[in-house]
């Protein structure tokens, strides 16, 4: 699809509400950035501390203090039922969140709560309360297969792994189907799992 027809249709369908939608998206981003600023450094704020329609969480210091990188945080968000935000773009070692006008406040708060809980887990690593290599962040995401495995040998509970906040269990959980994969290997080695043409004949 061409980008011009998509943009045109978006503008045409939004009509007079486009300005309001833009304002709400900017408001949502600033609400989240403000809430999270007590726990994470927010990159590239304006002179008044505001952001535009997106904001970046700077996770680079945690690589030094806790051995935690942006991928660990993105994968851990899956345990809360969220797809991780944009990773390492446009700045390496960051997550860029872009809450749209379509998200309500309760959903924004759930994402903030998840990130704040993850920040607490990072603090536990920094303070030596949990292992630097064997912890909920490094082992995320946790699958349903992990939960039914009788040989759970991790230094945290299954409940901490799969239901890190009370609302995760109550709102219906999306279970990741696989644990962490080797992203670099996948990027360098194309593997096609598509059926062959003969199978369609």
CSV table of N, CA, C and O in Angstrom, one decimal, residues 69-71 75 87 92 180-191:
chain,number,residue,atom,x,y,z
A,69,UNK,N,19.2,-4.3,30.2
A,69,UNK,CA,19.2,-3.5,28.9
A,69,UNK,C,17.7,-3.4,28.5
A,69,UNK,O,16.8,-4.0,29.0
A,70,UNK,N,17.5,-2.6,27.4
A,70,UNK,CA,16.2,-2.2,26.9
A,70,UNK,C,15.4,-3.5,26.5
A,70,UNK,O,14.2,-3.6,26.7
A,71,UNK,N,16.1,-4.5,26.0
A,71,UNK,CA,15.4,-5.7,25.6
A,71,UNK,C,14.8,-6.4,26.8
A,71,UNK,O,13.7,-7.0,26.8
A,75,UNK,N,10.9,-7.3,27.1
A,75,UNK,CA,10.4,-8.6,27.2
A,75,UNK,C,9.6,-8.8,28.5
A,75,UNK,O,8.6,-9.6,28.6
A,87,UNK,N,12.1,0.0,20.5
A,87,UNK,CA,13.4,-0.2,21.3
A,87,UNK,C,14.6,0.4,20.5
A,87,UNK,O,14.7,0.2,19.3
A,92,UNK,N,19.9,4.6,21.0
A,92,UNK,CA,20.3,3.3,21.6
A,92,UNK,C,20.0,3.3,23.1
A,92,UNK,O,20.3,4.2,23.8
A,180,UNK,N,12.5,-16.1,25.4
A,180,UNK,CA,13.4,-15.2,24.6
A,180,UNK,C,14.1,-15.9,23.5
A,180,UNK,O,14.6,-17.0,23.7
A,181,UNK,N,14.2,-15.3,22.4
A,181,UNK,CA,15.0,-15.9,21.3
A,181,UNK,C,16.2,-15.1,21.0
A,181,UNK,O,16.4,-14.0,21.5
A,182,UNK,N,17.1,-15.6,20.2
A,182,UNK,CA,18.4,-14.9,19.8
A,182,UNK,C,18.1,-14.0,18.7
A,182,UNK,O,18.1,-14.4,17.5
A,183,UNK,N,17.8,-12.7,19.0
A,183,UNK,CA,17.4,-11.8,18.0
A,183,UNK,C,18.5,-11.5,16.9
A,183,UNK,O,18.2,-11.4,15.7
A,184,UNK,N,19.7,-11.5,17.4
A,184,UNK,CA,20.9,-11.2,16.5
A,184,UNK,C,21.0,-12.3,15.5
A,184,UNK,O,21.2,-12.1,14.3
A,185,UNK,N,20.9,-13.6,16.0
A,185,UNK,CA,21.0,-14.7,15.0
A,185,UNK,C,19.9,-14.7,14.0
A,185,UNK,O,20.1,-14.9,12.8
A,186,UNK,N,18.7,-14.3,14.5
A,186,UNK,CA,17.5,-14.3,13.6
A,186,UNK,C,17.7,-13.2,12.5
A,186,UNK,O,17.3,-13.3,11.4
A,187,UNK,N,18.3,-12.0,12.9
A,187,UNK,CA,18.5,-11.0,12.0
A,187,UNK,C,19.5,-11.3,10.9
A,187,UNK,O,19.5,-10.9,9.8
A,188,UNK,N,20.5,-12.1,11.3
A,188,UNK,CA,21.6,-12.5,10.4
A,188,UNK,C,21.3,-13.7,9.6
A,188,UNK,O,22.0,-13.9,8.6
A,189,UNK,N,20.4,-14.5,10.0
A,189,UNK,CA,20.1,-15.8,9.3
A,189,UNK,C,18.6,-16.0,9.0
A,189,UNK,O,17.9,-16.3,9.9
A,190,UNK,N,18.3,-15.7,7.8
A,190,UNK,CA,16.9,-15.8,7.4
A,190,UNK,C,16.4,-17.2,7.4
A,190,UNK,O,17.1,-18.1,6.7
A,191,UNK,N,15.4,-17.5,8.1
A,191,UNK,CA,14.8,-18.9,8.1
A,191,UNK,C,13.4,-18.8,7.7
A,191,UNK,O,12.6,-18.1,8.4
